[in-house]
Structures are given as C-alpha cells and as structure tokens.
Short mmCIF file of N, CA and C in Angstrom, two decimals:
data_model
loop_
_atom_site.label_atom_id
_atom_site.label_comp_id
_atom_site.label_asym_id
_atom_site.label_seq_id
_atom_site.Cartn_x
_atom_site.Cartn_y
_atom_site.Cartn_z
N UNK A 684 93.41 110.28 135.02
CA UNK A 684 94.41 109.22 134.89
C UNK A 684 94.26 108.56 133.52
N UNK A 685 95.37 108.20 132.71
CA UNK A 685 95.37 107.86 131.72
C UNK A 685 95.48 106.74 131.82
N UNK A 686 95.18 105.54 131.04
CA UNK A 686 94.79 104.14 130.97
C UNK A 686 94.86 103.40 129.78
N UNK A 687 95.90 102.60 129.32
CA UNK A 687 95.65 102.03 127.71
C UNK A 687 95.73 100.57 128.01
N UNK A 688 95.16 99.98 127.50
CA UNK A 688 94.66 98.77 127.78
C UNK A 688 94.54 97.63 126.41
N UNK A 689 95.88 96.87 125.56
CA UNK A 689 95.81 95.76 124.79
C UNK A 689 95.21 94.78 125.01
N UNK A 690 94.39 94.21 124.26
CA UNK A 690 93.49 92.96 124.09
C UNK A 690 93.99 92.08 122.60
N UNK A 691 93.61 91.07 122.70
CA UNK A 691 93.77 90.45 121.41
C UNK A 691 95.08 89.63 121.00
N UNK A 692 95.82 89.47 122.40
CA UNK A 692 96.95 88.38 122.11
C UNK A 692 96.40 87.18 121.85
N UNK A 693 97.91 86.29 121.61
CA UNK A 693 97.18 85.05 121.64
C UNK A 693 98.29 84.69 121.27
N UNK A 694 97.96 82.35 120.64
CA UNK A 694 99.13 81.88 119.79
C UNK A 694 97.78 81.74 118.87
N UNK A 695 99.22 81.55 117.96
CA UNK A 695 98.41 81.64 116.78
C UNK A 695 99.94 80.33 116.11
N UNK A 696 99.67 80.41 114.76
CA UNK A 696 100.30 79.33 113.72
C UNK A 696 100.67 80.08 112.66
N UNK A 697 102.20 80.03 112.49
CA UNK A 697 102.88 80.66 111.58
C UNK A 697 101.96 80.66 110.43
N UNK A 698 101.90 81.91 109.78
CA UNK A 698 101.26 82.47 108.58
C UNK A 698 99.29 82.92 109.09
N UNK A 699 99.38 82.72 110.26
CA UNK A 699 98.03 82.99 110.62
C UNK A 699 98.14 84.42 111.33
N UNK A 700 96.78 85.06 111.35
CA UNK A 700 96.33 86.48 111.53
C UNK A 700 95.85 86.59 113.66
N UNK A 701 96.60 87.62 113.76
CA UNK A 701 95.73 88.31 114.69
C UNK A 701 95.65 89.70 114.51
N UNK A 702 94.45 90.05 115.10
CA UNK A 702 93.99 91.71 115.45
C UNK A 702 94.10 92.29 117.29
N UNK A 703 95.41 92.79 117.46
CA UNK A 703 95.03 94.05 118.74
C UNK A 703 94.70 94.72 118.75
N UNK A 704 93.74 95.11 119.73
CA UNK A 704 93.22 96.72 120.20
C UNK A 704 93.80 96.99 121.19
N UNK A 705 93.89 98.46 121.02
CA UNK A 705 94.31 99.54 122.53
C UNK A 705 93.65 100.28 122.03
N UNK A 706 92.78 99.92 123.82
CA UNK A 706 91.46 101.22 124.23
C UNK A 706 92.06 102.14 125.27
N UNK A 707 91.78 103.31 125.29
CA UNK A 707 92.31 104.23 126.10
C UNK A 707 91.10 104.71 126.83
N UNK A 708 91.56 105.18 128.36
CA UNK A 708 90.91 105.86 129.09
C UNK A 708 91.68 107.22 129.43
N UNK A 709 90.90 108.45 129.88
CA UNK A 709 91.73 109.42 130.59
C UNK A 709 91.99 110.32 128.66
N UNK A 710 92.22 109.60 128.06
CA UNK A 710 92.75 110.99 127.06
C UNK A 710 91.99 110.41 125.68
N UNK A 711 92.01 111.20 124.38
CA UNK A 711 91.35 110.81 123.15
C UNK A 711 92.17 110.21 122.26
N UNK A 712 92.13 109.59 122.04
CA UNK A 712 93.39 108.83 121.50
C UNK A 712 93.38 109.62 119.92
N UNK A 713 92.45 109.96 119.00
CA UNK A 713 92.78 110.57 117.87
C UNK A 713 93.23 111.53 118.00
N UNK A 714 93.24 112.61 118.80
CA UNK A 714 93.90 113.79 118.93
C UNK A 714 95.54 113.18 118.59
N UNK A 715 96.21 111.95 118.64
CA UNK A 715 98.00 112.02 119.13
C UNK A 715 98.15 110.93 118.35
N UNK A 716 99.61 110.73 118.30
CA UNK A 716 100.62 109.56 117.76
C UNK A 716 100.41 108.29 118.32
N UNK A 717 99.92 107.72 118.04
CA UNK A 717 99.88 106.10 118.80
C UNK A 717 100.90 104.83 117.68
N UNK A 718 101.42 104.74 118.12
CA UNK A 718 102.39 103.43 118.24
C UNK A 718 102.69 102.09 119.07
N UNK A 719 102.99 101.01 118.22
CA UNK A 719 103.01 99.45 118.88
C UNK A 719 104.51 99.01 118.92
N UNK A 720 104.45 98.57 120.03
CA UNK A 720 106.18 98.43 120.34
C UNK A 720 106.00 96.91 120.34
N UNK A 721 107.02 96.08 120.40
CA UNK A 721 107.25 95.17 120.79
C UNK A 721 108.20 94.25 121.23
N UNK A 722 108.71 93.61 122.07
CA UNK A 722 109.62 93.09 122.94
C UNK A 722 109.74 91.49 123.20
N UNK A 723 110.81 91.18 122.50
CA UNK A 723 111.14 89.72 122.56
C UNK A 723 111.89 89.14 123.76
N UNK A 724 111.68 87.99 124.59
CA UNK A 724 112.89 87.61 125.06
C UNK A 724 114.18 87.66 124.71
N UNK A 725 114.75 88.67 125.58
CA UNK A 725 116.35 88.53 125.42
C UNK A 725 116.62 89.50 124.41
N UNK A 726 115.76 90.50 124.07
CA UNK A 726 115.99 91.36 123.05
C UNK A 726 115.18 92.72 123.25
N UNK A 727 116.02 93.91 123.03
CA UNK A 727 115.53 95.58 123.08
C UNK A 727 114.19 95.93 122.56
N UNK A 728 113.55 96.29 123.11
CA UNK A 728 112.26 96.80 122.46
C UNK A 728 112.22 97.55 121.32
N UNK A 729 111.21 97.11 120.17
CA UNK A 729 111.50 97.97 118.85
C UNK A 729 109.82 98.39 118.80
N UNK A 730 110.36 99.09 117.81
CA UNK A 730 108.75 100.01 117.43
C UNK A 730 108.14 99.10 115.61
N UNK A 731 107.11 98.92 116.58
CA UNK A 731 106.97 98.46 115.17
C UNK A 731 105.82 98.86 114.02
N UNK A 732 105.47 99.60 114.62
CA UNK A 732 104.50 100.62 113.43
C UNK A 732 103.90 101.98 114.36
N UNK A 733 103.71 103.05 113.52
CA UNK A 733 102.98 103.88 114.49
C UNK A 733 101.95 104.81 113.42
N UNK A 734 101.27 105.17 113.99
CA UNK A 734 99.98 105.77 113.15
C UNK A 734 99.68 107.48 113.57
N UNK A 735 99.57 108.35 112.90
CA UNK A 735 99.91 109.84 113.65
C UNK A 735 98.02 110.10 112.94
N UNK A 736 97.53 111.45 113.82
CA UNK A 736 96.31 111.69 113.60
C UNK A 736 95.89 111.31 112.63
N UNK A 737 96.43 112.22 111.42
CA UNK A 737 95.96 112.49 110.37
C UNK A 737 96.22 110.72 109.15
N UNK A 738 96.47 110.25 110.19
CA UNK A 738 96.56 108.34 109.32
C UNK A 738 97.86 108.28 108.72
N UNK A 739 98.81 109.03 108.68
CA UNK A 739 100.10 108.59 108.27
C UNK A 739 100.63 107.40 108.83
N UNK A 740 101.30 106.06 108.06
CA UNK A 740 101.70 105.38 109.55
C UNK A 740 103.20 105.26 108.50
N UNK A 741 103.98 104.92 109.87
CA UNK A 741 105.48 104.73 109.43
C UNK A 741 105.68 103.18 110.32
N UNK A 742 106.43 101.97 109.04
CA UNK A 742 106.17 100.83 109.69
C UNK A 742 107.85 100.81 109.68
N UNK A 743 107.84 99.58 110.66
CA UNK A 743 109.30 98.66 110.90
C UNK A 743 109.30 97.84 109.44
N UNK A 744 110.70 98.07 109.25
CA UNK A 744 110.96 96.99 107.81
C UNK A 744 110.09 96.04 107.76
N UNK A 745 110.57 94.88 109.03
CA UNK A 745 110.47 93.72 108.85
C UNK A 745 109.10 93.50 109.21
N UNK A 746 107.91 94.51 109.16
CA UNK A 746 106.25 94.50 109.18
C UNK A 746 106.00 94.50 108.03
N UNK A 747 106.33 95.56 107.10
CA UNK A 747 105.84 96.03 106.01
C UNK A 747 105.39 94.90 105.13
N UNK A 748 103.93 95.59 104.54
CA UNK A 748 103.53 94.44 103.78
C UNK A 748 102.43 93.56 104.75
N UNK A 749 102.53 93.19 105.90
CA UNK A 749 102.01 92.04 106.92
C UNK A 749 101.35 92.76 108.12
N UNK A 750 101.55 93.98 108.39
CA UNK A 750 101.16 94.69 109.37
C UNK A 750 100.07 96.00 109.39
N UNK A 751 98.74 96.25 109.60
CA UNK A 751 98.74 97.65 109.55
C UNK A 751 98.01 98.28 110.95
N UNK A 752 97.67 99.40 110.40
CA UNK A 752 96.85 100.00 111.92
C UNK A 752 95.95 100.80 111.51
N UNK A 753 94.96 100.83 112.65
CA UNK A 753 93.84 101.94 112.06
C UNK A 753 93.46 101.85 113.26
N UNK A 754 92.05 102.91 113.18
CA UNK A 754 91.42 103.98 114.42
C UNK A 754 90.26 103.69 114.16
N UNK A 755 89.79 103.82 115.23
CA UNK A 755 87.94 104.34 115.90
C UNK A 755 88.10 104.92 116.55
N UNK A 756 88.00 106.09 115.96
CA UNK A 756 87.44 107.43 116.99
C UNK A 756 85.98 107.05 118.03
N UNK A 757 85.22 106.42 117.46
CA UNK A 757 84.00 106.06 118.41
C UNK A 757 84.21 105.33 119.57
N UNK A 758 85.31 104.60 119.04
CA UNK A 758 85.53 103.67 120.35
C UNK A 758 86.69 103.95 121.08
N UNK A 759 87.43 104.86 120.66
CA UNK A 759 88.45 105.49 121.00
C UNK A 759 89.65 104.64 121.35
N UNK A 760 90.05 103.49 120.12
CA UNK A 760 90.67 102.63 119.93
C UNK A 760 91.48 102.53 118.68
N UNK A 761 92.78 102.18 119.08
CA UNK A 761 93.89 101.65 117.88
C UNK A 761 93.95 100.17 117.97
N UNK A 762 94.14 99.84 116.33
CA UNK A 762 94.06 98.47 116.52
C UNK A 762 95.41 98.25 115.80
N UNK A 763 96.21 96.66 115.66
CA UNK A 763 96.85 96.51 115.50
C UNK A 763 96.95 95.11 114.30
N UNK A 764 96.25 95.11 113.07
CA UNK A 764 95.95 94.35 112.03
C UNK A 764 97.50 93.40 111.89
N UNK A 765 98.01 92.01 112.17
CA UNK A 765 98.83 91.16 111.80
C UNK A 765 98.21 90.15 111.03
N UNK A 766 98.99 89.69 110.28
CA UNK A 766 98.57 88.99 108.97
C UNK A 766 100.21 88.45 108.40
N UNK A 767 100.23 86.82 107.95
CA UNK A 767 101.21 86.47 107.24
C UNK A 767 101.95 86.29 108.74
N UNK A 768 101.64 86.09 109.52
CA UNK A 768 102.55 86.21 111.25
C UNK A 768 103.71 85.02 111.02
N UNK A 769 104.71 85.53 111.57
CA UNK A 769 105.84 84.46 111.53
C UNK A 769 106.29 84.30 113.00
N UNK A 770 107.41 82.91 113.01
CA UNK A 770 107.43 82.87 114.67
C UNK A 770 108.72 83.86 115.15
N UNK A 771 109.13 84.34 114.77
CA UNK A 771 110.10 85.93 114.84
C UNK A 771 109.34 86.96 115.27
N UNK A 772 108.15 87.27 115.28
CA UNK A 772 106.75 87.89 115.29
C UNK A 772 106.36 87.61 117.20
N UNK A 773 106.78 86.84 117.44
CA UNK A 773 106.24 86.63 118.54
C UNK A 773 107.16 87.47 119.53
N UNK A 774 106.39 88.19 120.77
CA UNK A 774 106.91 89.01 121.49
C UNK A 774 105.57 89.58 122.49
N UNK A 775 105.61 90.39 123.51
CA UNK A 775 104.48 91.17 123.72
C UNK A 775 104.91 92.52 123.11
N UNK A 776 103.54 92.69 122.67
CA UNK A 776 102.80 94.00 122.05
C UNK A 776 102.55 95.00 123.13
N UNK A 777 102.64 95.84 122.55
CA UNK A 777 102.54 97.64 123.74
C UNK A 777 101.80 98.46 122.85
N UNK A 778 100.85 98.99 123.25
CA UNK A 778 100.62 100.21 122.59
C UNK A 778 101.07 101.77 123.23
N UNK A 779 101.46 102.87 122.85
CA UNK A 779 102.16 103.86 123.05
C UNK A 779 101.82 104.94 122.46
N UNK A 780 101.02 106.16 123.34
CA UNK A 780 100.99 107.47 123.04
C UNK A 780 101.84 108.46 123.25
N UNK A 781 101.85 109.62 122.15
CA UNK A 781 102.83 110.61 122.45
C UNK A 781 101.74 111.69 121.97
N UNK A 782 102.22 112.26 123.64
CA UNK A 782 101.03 113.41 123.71
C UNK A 782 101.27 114.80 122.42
N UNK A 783 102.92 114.99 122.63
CA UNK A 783 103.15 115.95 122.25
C UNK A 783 103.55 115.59 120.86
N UNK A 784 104.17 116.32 119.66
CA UNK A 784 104.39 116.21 118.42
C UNK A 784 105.91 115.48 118.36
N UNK A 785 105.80 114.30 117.72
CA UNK A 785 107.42 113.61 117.44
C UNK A 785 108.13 114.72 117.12
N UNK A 786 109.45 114.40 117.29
CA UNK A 786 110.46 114.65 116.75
C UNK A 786 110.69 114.58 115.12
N UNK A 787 111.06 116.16 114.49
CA UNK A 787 111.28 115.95 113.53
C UNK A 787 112.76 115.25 112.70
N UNK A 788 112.93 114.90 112.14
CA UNK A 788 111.71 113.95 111.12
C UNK A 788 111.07 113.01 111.65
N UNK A 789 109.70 112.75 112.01
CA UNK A 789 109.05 111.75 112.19
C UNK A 789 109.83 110.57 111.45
N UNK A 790 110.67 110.20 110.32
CA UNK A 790 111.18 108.71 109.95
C UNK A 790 112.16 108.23 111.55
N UNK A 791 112.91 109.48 111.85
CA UNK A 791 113.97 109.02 112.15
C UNK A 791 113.64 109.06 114.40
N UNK A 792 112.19 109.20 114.26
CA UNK A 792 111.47 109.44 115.34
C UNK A 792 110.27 108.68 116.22
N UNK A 793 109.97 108.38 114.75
CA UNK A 793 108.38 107.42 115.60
C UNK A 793 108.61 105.99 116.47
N UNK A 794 109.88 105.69 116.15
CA UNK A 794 110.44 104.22 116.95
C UNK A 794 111.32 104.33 118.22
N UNK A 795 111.91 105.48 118.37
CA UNK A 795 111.93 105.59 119.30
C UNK A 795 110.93 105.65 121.22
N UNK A 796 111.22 104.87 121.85
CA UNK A 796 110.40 104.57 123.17
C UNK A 796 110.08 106.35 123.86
N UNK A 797 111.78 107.22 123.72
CA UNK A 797 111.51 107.88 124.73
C UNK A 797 110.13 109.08 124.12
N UNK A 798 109.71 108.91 122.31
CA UNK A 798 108.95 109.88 122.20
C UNK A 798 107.78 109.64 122.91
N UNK A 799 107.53 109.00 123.26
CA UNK A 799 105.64 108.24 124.08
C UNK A 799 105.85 108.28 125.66
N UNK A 800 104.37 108.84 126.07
CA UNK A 800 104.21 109.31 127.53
C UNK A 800 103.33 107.87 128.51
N UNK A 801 103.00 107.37 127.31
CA UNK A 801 101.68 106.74 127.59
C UNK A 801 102.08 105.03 127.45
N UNK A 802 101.73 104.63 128.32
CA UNK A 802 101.89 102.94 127.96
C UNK A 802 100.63 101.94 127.93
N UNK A 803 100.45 100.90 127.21
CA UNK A 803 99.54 99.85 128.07
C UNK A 803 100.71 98.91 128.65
N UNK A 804 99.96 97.47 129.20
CA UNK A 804 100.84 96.67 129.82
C UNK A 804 101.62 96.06 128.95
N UNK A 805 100.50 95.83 127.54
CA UNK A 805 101.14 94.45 127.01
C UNK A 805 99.89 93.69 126.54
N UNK A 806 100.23 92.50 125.39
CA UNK A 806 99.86 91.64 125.10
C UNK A 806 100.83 90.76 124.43
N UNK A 807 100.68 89.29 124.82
CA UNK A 807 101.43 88.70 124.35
C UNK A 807 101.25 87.93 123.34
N UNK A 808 102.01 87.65 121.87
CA UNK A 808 101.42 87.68 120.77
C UNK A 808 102.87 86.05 120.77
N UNK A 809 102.50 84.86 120.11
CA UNK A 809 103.27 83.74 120.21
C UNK A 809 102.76 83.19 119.05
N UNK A 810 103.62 83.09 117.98
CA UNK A 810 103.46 82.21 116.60
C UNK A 810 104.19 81.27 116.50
N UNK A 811 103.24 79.72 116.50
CA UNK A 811 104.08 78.69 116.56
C UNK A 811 104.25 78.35 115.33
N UNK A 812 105.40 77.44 115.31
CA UNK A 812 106.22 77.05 113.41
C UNK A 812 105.12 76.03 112.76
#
C-alpha cells in the first residue's frame, strides 16, 4: 500500500518561509515524478511545481523565483522549499506521484492532476497580510 504523507503546514506572515515534506511509504519516491498541487477555496487545483528523477523541475509562473524542491533519497522524501510567501499562496498543499512517465512534452504535462497515481492528504499552508 502506498502512503504519502505532508508535514510542515502552517500560518506563517506574508514574505515569510515555510518548508514541506512528503514522506512516502509502499513505493521509492526517487525512482518517479513527484509534484505539489495546490488548492484554494473556491478555486481548481493547480500544480505548482514538480520535480522528475533526474532533478529537472518545471514550476508554476506565479512560484518561480520563491519556490523550489528537492529530494532525499535516504529519507525517501520530497520537500517543498517556500520563501517570499504571499497571502495568494495560501491553500492546502498535496504532494503527487506519477508512477509512470508524463506525458510528452513534460511542459505541457507535469500540471496536470490526471498524470499522478499517488496522493497525500494535504497540508494546509495560510499567509497572513
């Protein structure tokens, strides 16, 4: 059984930093595509960065610059580096595996929900003004 599990929400204060992790159980998380979604009240879930084995990551516009991601293979964890956080920023966080290989072109692919098999619950990430 596969298992992904976000930690590291919180509020925080416009222009201030948080760090998520998603730890996985059941599969290796470096072997695949892992991606962070995120979901506002009253609004469609978007993708907002995703990171493929080999460390490529493809971000959402409105991250770039403020957002990144990286791996431990030891701990068999993706994390989710925010920095410069604004209150537009606030939403819960998902982390999201895709077992199999995106869709090519990965630009026009990695944000999409239906490429990922794998979910965690959530964390909820709230930047006050």
């Amino acid at each position: 059984q596969v298992l992904l599990v976000e930690s590291g929400g919180g509020l925080v204060q416009s222009g201030g930093s948080l760090r998520l992790s998603c730890t996985a159980s059941g599969l290796t998380l470096d072997d695949y595509t892992i991606a962070w979604f995120r979901q506002a009240p009253g609004k469609e879930r978007e993708g907002v960065l995703a990171i493929t084995s080999d460390l490529t990551t493809y971000y959402n516009d409105s991250v770039k610059g403020r957002f990144t991601a990286s791996r431990d293979n030891a701990k068999n964890a993706v994390y989710l580096q925010m920095n410069g956080l604004k209150p537009e920023d606030t939403a819960v966080y998902s982390c999201a595996v895709a077992v199999l290989e995106l869709t090519l072109p990965y630009d026009d692919s990695w944000y999409l929900p239906n490429e990922y098999d794998y979910w965690g619950q959530g964390a909820q990430v709230t930047v006050s003004t």
